[in-house]
Every structure is written in structure tokens, then in C-alpha cells.
């Protein structure tokens, strides 16, 4: 199958839309978990835990924010109502970090689809992205980085 197909574009577009729900002022991330029939199993975006206030001073202080925030991929896994073995996760706007990669692998995700990182994000998150790629490869998780997925 040539990538991206219409379903890749639809689901990465949905991940981009869901990312807008995040209150993170620097990077809004969305994740969509879908089965092999393209049925959406779960959605997630990066944000604080339920009931924890999204205060500006927390969101604007990177150290505090990084300690408090739940990444989109983890939220999508937490919100899933059943197993996600063999499912695909669509992540916007870049590949998961190493910790999310480990969590996705452990949950049984079979494929990760994300836009190729733009130059700024590729430089800023290079170590995390490369470590995630290594982990996915070792675990047999297919990674698809979509070129020109902007505005899917």
C-alpha cells in the first residue's frame, strides 16, 4: 500500500484536530488509536490529569509542566476501552518521545504514523525521536513518517 492513503490522511487530520484541545502553550499533541478497519478506538491530547488546574504559571514553566503533563499517546491508551494489540496510533505533530514509545510498545501498538518532524522540532527533539525510532525498530513496531502531512 502506498502511503499516505485516504485513511492515513483522515486519521492524522483527526490527531491534528485533537491536538488543538491541549492547553500547552508550546507544543500541542494529539493521538488517535485506530484498529485495522480504521475504526477509532481512542483519542488523547497532552494535558494535566483530570481535576488538576491548567494554571498559566504551570504551563509556562517547562520543568513544572514536564513533571505534571500526561502525553497525548498515554492519554489515548488510558482512555481506550479495551486492548489495542495490533492497532495503529496516529500522532500529531511528531513522533512520540522515548517514554511514550516504550508505553505504546508495551500496550501492543503495531504501527505508529506521524508527520515527519519540521526542522525546528527535529533539532529540538532529535535525541528523543531517535531513541523512539530505535525502540520501535527493535520491538517490531512499524513507523511511518508522512511527508507533507501539514494541514491534513
mmCIF file with all atom_site columns, C-alpha atoms in Angstrom:
data_model
loop_
_atom_site.group_PDB
_atom_site.id
_atom_site.type_symbol
_atom_site.label_atom_id
_atom_site.label_alt_id
_atom_site.label_comp_id
_atom_site.label_asym_id
_atom_site.label_entity_id
_atom_site.label_seq_id
_atom_site.pdbx_PDB_ins_code
_atom_site.Cartn_x
_atom_site.Cartn_y
_atom_site.Cartn_z
_atom_site.occupancy
_atom_site.B_iso_or_equiv
_atom_site.pdbx_formal_charge
_atom_site.auth_seq_id
_atom_site.auth_comp_id
_atom_site.auth_asym_id
_atom_site.auth_atom_id
_atom_site.pdbx_PDB_model_num
ATOM 1   C CA . UNK A 1 1   ? 0.000   0.000  0.000  1.00 0.00 ? 1   UNK A CA 1
ATOM 2   C CA . UNK A 1 2   ? 1.390   3.383  -0.970 1.00 0.00 ? 2   UNK A CA 1
ATOM 3   C CA . UNK A 1 3   ? 1.491   5.824  1.937  1.00 0.00 ? 3   UNK A CA 1
ATOM 4   C CA . UNK A 1 4   ? -0.272  8.011  2.743  1.00 0.00 ? 4   UNK A CA 1
ATOM 5   C CA . UNK A 1 5   ? -3.681  6.684  1.803  1.00 0.00 ? 5   UNK A CA 1
ATOM 6   C CA . UNK A 1 6   ? -7.015  8.401  2.427  1.00 0.00 ? 6   UNK A CA 1
ATOM 7   C CA . UNK A 1 7   ? -7.311  6.793  5.869  1.00 0.00 ? 7   UNK A CA 1
ATOM 8   C CA . UNK A 1 8   ? -3.852  7.927  6.913  1.00 0.00 ? 8   UNK A CA 1
ATOM 9   C CA . UNK A 1 9   ? -4.786  11.471 5.922  1.00 0.00 ? 9   UNK A CA 1
ATOM 10  C CA . UNK A 1 10  ? -8.136  11.327 7.702  1.00 0.00 ? 10  UNK A CA 1
ATOM 11  C CA . UNK A 1 11  ? -6.712  9.900  10.924 1.00 0.00 ? 11  UNK A CA 1
ATOM 12  C CA . UNK A 1 12  ? -3.632  12.131 11.040 1.00 0.00 ? 12  UNK A CA 1
ATOM 13  C CA . UNK A 1 13  ? -6.021  15.030 10.391 1.00 0.00 ? 13  UNK A CA 1
ATOM 14  C CA . UNK A 1 14  ? -8.096  13.887 13.360 1.00 0.00 ? 14  UNK A CA 1
ATOM 15  C CA . UNK A 1 15  ? -4.946  13.739 15.514 1.00 0.00 ? 15  UNK A CA 1
ATOM 16  C CA . UNK A 1 16  ? -4.118  17.293 14.398 1.00 0.00 ? 16  UNK A CA 1
ATOM 17  C CA . UNK A 1 17  ? -7.639  18.403 15.364 1.00 0.00 ? 17  UNK A CA 1
ATOM 18  C CA . UNK A 1 18  ? -7.485  16.678 18.762 1.00 0.00 ? 18  UNK A CA 1
ATOM 19  C CA . UNK A 1 19  ? -4.105  18.334 19.431 1.00 0.00 ? 19  UNK A CA 1
ATOM 20  C CA . UNK A 1 20  ? -5.906  21.688 19.466 1.00 0.00 ? 20  UNK A CA 1
ATOM 21  C CA . UNK A 1 21  ? -7.654  20.641 22.685 1.00 0.00 ? 21  UNK A CA 1
ATOM 22  C CA . UNK A 1 22  ? -4.341  20.827 24.564 1.00 0.00 ? 22  UNK A CA 1
ATOM 23  C CA . UNK A 1 23  ? -3.694  23.936 26.631 1.00 0.00 ? 23  UNK A CA 1
ATOM 24  C CA . UNK A 1 24  ? 0.088   23.548 26.332 1.00 0.00 ? 24  UNK A CA 1
ATOM 25  C CA . UNK A 1 25  ? 1.324   26.905 25.001 1.00 0.00 ? 25  UNK A CA 1
ATOM 26  C CA . UNK A 1 26  ? 4.397   25.449 23.262 1.00 0.00 ? 26  UNK A CA 1
ATOM 27  C CA . UNK A 1 27  ? 3.524   22.053 21.776 1.00 0.00 ? 27  UNK A CA 1
ATOM 28  C CA . UNK A 1 28  ? 0.005   20.734 21.315 1.00 0.00 ? 28  UNK A CA 1
ATOM 29  C CA . UNK A 1 29  ? -0.008  16.991 20.634 1.00 0.00 ? 29  UNK A CA 1
ATOM 30  C CA . UNK A 1 30  ? -2.875  14.738 19.581 1.00 0.00 ? 30  UNK A CA 1
ATOM 31  C CA . UNK A 1 31  ? -3.068  10.958 19.287 1.00 0.00 ? 31  UNK A CA 1
ATOM 32  C CA . UNK A 1 32  ? -5.658  8.705  17.664 1.00 0.00 ? 32  UNK A CA 1
ATOM 33  C CA . UNK A 1 33  ? -5.637  4.927  18.086 1.00 0.00 ? 33  UNK A CA 1
ATOM 34  C CA . UNK A 1 34  ? -7.388  3.050  15.277 1.00 0.00 ? 34  UNK A CA 1
ATOM 35  C CA . UNK A 1 35  ? -7.855  -0.635 14.507 1.00 0.00 ? 35  UNK A CA 1
ATOM 36  C CA . UNK A 1 36  ? -7.075  -2.348 11.200 1.00 0.00 ? 36  UNK A CA 1
ATOM 37  C CA . UNK A 1 37  ? -10.530 -1.410 9.891  1.00 0.00 ? 37  UNK A CA 1
ATOM 38  C CA . UNK A 1 38  ? -9.802  2.283  10.605 1.00 0.00 ? 38  UNK A CA 1
ATOM 39  C CA . UNK A 1 39  ? -12.260 2.404  13.498 1.00 0.00 ? 39  UNK A CA 1
ATOM 40  C CA . UNK A 1 40  ? -11.223 4.906  16.157 1.00 0.00 ? 40  UNK A CA 1
ATOM 41  C CA . UNK A 1 41  ? -10.556 3.133  19.453 1.00 0.00 ? 41  UNK A CA 1
ATOM 42  C CA . UNK A 1 42  ? -9.387  6.135  21.440 1.00 0.00 ? 42  UNK A CA 1
ATOM 43  C CA . UNK A 1 43  ? -8.228  9.759  21.348 1.00 0.00 ? 43  UNK A CA 1
ATOM 44  C CA . UNK A 1 44  ? -5.809  11.683 23.543 1.00 0.00 ? 44  UNK A CA 1
ATOM 45  C CA . UNK A 1 45  ? -4.086  15.037 23.824 1.00 0.00 ? 45  UNK A CA 1
ATOM 46  C CA . UNK A 1 46  ? -1.330  16.296 26.099 1.00 0.00 ? 46  UNK A CA 1
ATOM 47  C CA . UNK A 1 47  ? -2.540  17.897 29.297 1.00 0.00 ? 47  UNK A CA 1
ATOM 48  C CA . UNK A 1 48  ? -2.721  17.721 33.044 1.00 0.00 ? 48  UNK A CA 1
ATOM 49  C CA . UNK A 1 49  ? -4.557  14.959 34.864 1.00 0.00 ? 49  UNK A CA 1
ATOM 50  C CA . UNK A 1 50  ? -8.285  15.203 35.384 1.00 0.00 ? 50  UNK A CA 1
ATOM 51  C CA . UNK A 1 51  ? -9.088  17.770 38.078 1.00 0.00 ? 51  UNK A CA 1
ATOM 52  C CA . UNK A 1 52  ? -5.614  19.355 38.047 1.00 0.00 ? 52  UNK A CA 1
ATOM 53  C CA . UNK A 1 53  ? -5.874  23.032 37.164 1.00 0.00 ? 53  UNK A CA 1
ATOM 54  C CA . UNK A 1 54  ? -4.280  24.286 33.936 1.00 0.00 ? 54  UNK A CA 1
ATOM 55  C CA . UNK A 1 55  ? -2.696  27.314 35.556 1.00 0.00 ? 55  UNK A CA 1
ATOM 56  C CA . UNK A 1 56  ? -0.618  29.581 33.313 1.00 0.00 ? 56  UNK A CA 1
ATOM 57  C CA . UNK A 1 57  ? 2.328   29.548 35.729 1.00 0.00 ? 57  UNK A CA 1
ATOM 58  C CA . UNK A 1 58  ? 2.428   25.743 35.475 1.00 0.00 ? 58  UNK A CA 1
ATOM 59  C CA . UNK A 1 59  ? 2.036   25.612 31.707 1.00 0.00 ? 59  UNK A CA 1
ATOM 60  C CA . UNK A 1 60  ? 4.670   28.283 31.105 1.00 0.00 ? 60  UNK A CA 1
ATOM 61  C CA . UNK A 1 61  ? 7.311   26.756 33.418 1.00 0.00 ? 61  UNK A CA 1
ATOM 62  C CA . UNK A 1 62  ? 8.821   23.885 31.382 1.00 0.00 ? 62  UNK A CA 1
ATOM 63  C CA . UNK A 1 63  ? 10.213  21.987 34.377 1.00 0.00 ? 63  UNK A CA 1
ATOM 64  C CA . UNK A 1 64  ? 6.900   22.075 36.229 1.00 0.00 ? 64  UNK A CA 1
ATOM 65  C CA . UNK A 1 65  ? 4.897   21.365 33.086 1.00 0.00 ? 65  UNK A CA 1
ATOM 66  C CA . UNK A 1 66  ? 7.042   18.356 32.134 1.00 0.00 ? 66  UNK A CA 1
ATOM 67  C CA . UNK A 1 67  ? 6.586   16.893 35.614 1.00 0.00 ? 67  UNK A CA 1
ATOM 68  C CA . UNK A 1 68  ? 2.806   17.349 35.545 1.00 0.00 ? 68  UNK A CA 1
ATOM 69  C CA . UNK A 1 69  ? 1.715   16.727 31.970 1.00 0.00 ? 69  UNK A CA 1
ATOM 70  C CA . UNK A 1 70  ? 0.409   13.459 30.552 1.00 0.00 ? 70  UNK A CA 1
ATOM 71  C CA . UNK A 1 71  ? 1.400   12.997 26.924 1.00 0.00 ? 71  UNK A CA 1
ATOM 72  C CA . UNK A 1 72  ? -1.238  12.502 24.233 1.00 0.00 ? 72  UNK A CA 1
ATOM 73  C CA . UNK A 1 73  ? -0.175  8.914  23.481 1.00 0.00 ? 73  UNK A CA 1
ATOM 74  C CA . UNK A 1 74  ? -0.511  7.873  27.117 1.00 0.00 ? 74  UNK A CA 1
ATOM 75  C CA . UNK A 1 75  ? -3.865  9.608  27.452 1.00 0.00 ? 75  UNK A CA 1
ATOM 76  C CA . UNK A 1 76  ? -5.102  7.767  24.351 1.00 0.00 ? 76  UNK A CA 1
ATOM 77  C CA . UNK A 1 77  ? -4.007  4.453  25.892 1.00 0.00 ? 77  UNK A CA 1
ATOM 78  C CA . UNK A 1 78  ? -5.614  5.330  29.233 1.00 0.00 ? 78  UNK A CA 1
ATOM 79  C CA . UNK A 1 79  ? -8.896  6.280  27.532 1.00 0.00 ? 79  UNK A CA 1
ATOM 80  C CA . UNK A 1 80  ? -9.084  3.108  25.397 1.00 0.00 ? 80  UNK A CA 1
ATOM 81  C CA . UNK A 1 81  ? -11.932 0.845  26.491 1.00 0.00 ? 81  UNK A CA 1
ATOM 82  C CA . UNK A 1 82  ? -10.172 -2.347 25.503 1.00 0.00 ? 82  UNK A CA 1
ATOM 83  C CA . UNK A 1 83  ? -6.970  -3.873 24.202 1.00 0.00 ? 83  UNK A CA 1
ATOM 84  C CA . UNK A 1 84  ? -5.061  -2.074 21.465 1.00 0.00 ? 84  UNK A CA 1
ATOM 85  C CA . UNK A 1 85  ? -2.970  -5.040 20.289 1.00 0.00 ? 85  UNK A CA 1
ATOM 86  C CA . UNK A 1 86  ? -2.000  -4.590 16.660 1.00 0.00 ? 86  UNK A CA 1
ATOM 87  C CA . UNK A 1 87  ? -3.681  -1.172 16.402 1.00 0.00 ? 87  UNK A CA 1
ATOM 88  C CA . UNK A 1 88  ? -2.167  1.909  14.800 1.00 0.00 ? 88  UNK A CA 1
ATOM 89  C CA . UNK A 1 89  ? -1.560  5.185  16.591 1.00 0.00 ? 89  UNK A CA 1
ATOM 90  C CA . UNK A 1 90  ? -1.616  8.440  14.659 1.00 0.00 ? 90  UNK A CA 1
ATOM 91  C CA . UNK A 1 91  ? 0.334   11.184 16.434 1.00 0.00 ? 91  UNK A CA 1
ATOM 92  C CA . UNK A 1 92  ? 0.436   14.897 15.604 1.00 0.00 ? 92  UNK A CA 1
ATOM 93  C CA . UNK A 1 93  ? 2.803   16.824 15.170 1.00 0.00 ? 93  UNK A CA 1
ATOM 94  C CA . UNK A 1 94  ? 5.804   14.494 15.627 1.00 0.00 ? 94  UNK A CA 1
ATOM 95  C CA . UNK A 1 95  ? 6.866   11.002 16.633 1.00 0.00 ? 95  UNK A CA 1
ATOM 96  C CA . UNK A 1 96  ? 6.393   10.006 20.290 1.00 0.00 ? 96  UNK A CA 1
ATOM 97  C CA . UNK A 1 97  ? 9.092   10.563 22.900 1.00 0.00 ? 97  UNK A CA 1
ATOM 98  C CA . UNK A 1 98  ? 11.057  7.563  24.187 1.00 0.00 ? 98  UNK A CA 1
ATOM 99  C CA . UNK A 1 99  ? 8.848   7.050  27.262 1.00 0.00 ? 99  UNK A CA 1
ATOM 100 C CA . UNK A 1 100 ? 5.673   7.120  25.177 1.00 0.00 ? 100 UNK A CA 1
ATOM 101 C CA . UNK A 1 101 ? 7.327   4.782  22.662 1.00 0.00 ? 101 UNK A CA 1
ATOM 102 C CA . UNK A 1 102 ? 8.007   2.301  25.476 1.00 0.00 ? 102 UNK A CA 1
ATOM 103 C CA . UNK A 1 103 ? 4.426   2.589  26.708 1.00 0.00 ? 103 UNK A CA 1
ATOM 104 C CA . UNK A 1 104 ? 2.970   2.118  23.216 1.00 0.00 ? 104 UNK A CA 1
ATOM 105 C CA . UNK A 1 105 ? 5.182   -0.914 22.619 1.00 0.00 ? 105 UNK A CA 1
ATOM 106 C CA . UNK A 1 106 ? 4.167   -2.455 25.934 1.00 0.00 ? 106 UNK A CA 1
ATOM 107 C CA . UNK A 1 107 ? 0.465   -1.873 25.137 1.00 0.00 ? 107 UNK A CA 1
ATOM 108 C CA . UNK A 1 108 ? 0.823   -3.802 21.864 1.00 0.00 ? 108 UNK A CA 1
ATOM 109 C CA . UNK A 1 109 ? 0.565   -0.993 19.317 1.00 0.00 ? 109 UNK A CA 1
ATOM 110 C CA . UNK A 1 110 ? 1.667   -2.351 15.939 1.00 0.00 ? 110 UNK A CA 1
ATOM 111 C CA . UNK A 1 111 ? 2.177   0.808  13.932 1.00 0.00 ? 111 UNK A CA 1
ATOM 112 C CA . UNK A 1 112 ? 2.962   4.479  14.567 1.00 0.00 ? 112 UNK A CA 1
ATOM 113 C CA . UNK A 1 113 ? 2.106   7.104  11.970 1.00 0.00 ? 113 UNK A CA 1
ATOM 114 C CA . UNK A 1 114 ? 3.242   10.715 12.381 1.00 0.00 ? 114 UNK A CA 1
ATOM 115 C CA . UNK A 1 115 ? 4.273   13.632 10.214 1.00 0.00 ? 115 UNK A CA 1
ATOM 116 C CA . UNK A 1 116 ? 7.974   13.952 9.525  1.00 0.00 ? 116 UNK A CA 1
ATOM 117 C CA . UNK A 1 117 ? 9.187   16.498 12.078 1.00 0.00 ? 117 UNK A CA 1
ATOM 118 C CA . UNK A 1 118 ? 9.794   20.022 10.831 1.00 0.00 ? 118 UNK A CA 1
ATOM 119 C CA . UNK A 1 119 ? 13.355  21.351 11.124 1.00 0.00 ? 119 UNK A CA 1
ATOM 120 C CA . UNK A 1 120 ? 12.776  23.081 14.481 1.00 0.00 ? 120 UNK A CA 1
ATOM 121 C CA . UNK A 1 121 ? 11.169  20.066 16.164 1.00 0.00 ? 121 UNK A CA 1
ATOM 122 C CA . UNK A 1 122 ? 13.618  17.646 14.519 1.00 0.00 ? 122 UNK A CA 1
ATOM 123 C CA . UNK A 1 123 ? 16.521  19.556 16.074 1.00 0.00 ? 123 UNK A CA 1
ATOM 124 C CA . UNK A 1 124 ? 14.864  20.156 19.439 1.00 0.00 ? 124 UNK A CA 1
ATOM 125 C CA . UNK A 1 125 ? 13.662  16.587 19.947 1.00 0.00 ? 125 UNK A CA 1
ATOM 126 C CA . UNK A 1 126 ? 16.372  14.731 17.964 1.00 0.00 ? 126 UNK A CA 1
ATOM 127 C CA . UNK A 1 127 ? 17.570  12.503 20.822 1.00 0.00 ? 127 UNK A CA 1
ATOM 128 C CA . UNK A 1 128 ? 14.060  11.510 21.893 1.00 0.00 ? 128 UNK A CA 1
ATOM 129 C CA . UNK A 1 129 ? 12.911  10.844 18.330 1.00 0.00 ? 129 UNK A CA 1
ATOM 130 C CA . UNK A 1 130 ? 15.982  8.751  17.515 1.00 0.00 ? 130 UNK A CA 1
ATOM 131 C CA . UNK A 1 131 ? 15.639  6.729  20.723 1.00 0.00 ? 131 UNK A CA 1
ATOM 132 C CA . UNK A 1 132 ? 11.936  6.144  19.974 1.00 0.00 ? 132 UNK A CA 1
ATOM 133 C CA . UNK A 1 133 ? 12.780  5.013  16.425 1.00 0.00 ? 133 UNK A CA 1
ATOM 134 C CA . UNK A 1 134 ? 15.363  2.576  17.799 1.00 0.00 ? 134 UNK A CA 1
ATOM 135 C CA . UNK A 1 135 ? 12.909  1.136  20.313 1.00 0.00 ? 135 UNK A CA 1
ATOM 136 C CA . UNK A 1 136 ? 10.140  0.771  17.729 1.00 0.00 ? 136 UNK A CA 1
ATOM 137 C CA . UNK A 1 137 ? 12.517  -0.978 15.330 1.00 0.00 ? 137 UNK A CA 1
ATOM 138 C CA . UNK A 1 138 ? 13.782  -3.412 17.979 1.00 0.00 ? 138 UNK A CA 1
ATOM 139 C CA . UNK A 1 139 ? 10.217  -4.183 19.074 1.00 0.00 ? 139 UNK A CA 1
ATOM 140 C CA . UNK A 1 140 ? 8.960   -4.728 15.518 1.00 0.00 ? 140 UNK A CA 1
ATOM 141 C CA . UNK A 1 141 ? 6.616   -1.719 15.535 1.00 0.00 ? 141 UNK A CA 1
ATOM 142 C CA . UNK A 1 142 ? 6.227   -0.219 12.067 1.00 0.00 ? 142 UNK A CA 1
ATOM 143 C CA . UNK A 1 143 ? 6.919   3.523  11.867 1.00 0.00 ? 143 UNK A CA 1
ATOM 144 C CA . UNK A 1 144 ? 5.522   5.654  9.054  1.00 0.00 ? 144 UNK A CA 1
ATOM 145 C CA . UNK A 1 145 ? 6.630   9.274  8.854  1.00 0.00 ? 145 UNK A CA 1
ATOM 146 C CA . UNK A 1 146 ? 4.350   11.154 6.481  1.00 0.00 ? 146 UNK A CA 1
ATOM 147 C CA . UNK A 1 147 ? 5.905   13.843 4.313  1.00 0.00 ? 147 UNK A CA 1
ATOM 148 C CA . UNK A 1 148 ? 3.784   16.894 3.630  1.00 0.00 ? 148 UNK A CA 1
ATOM 149 C CA . UNK A 1 149 ? 1.161   15.936 6.221  1.00 0.00 ? 149 UNK A CA 1
ATOM 150 C CA . UNK A 1 150 ? 0.784   19.590 7.235  1.00 0.00 ? 150 UNK A CA 1
ATOM 151 C CA . UNK A 1 151 ? -2.835  20.614 7.267  1.00 0.00 ? 151 UNK A CA 1
ATOM 152 C CA . UNK A 1 152 ? -4.021  17.053 6.690  1.00 0.00 ? 152 UNK A CA 1
#
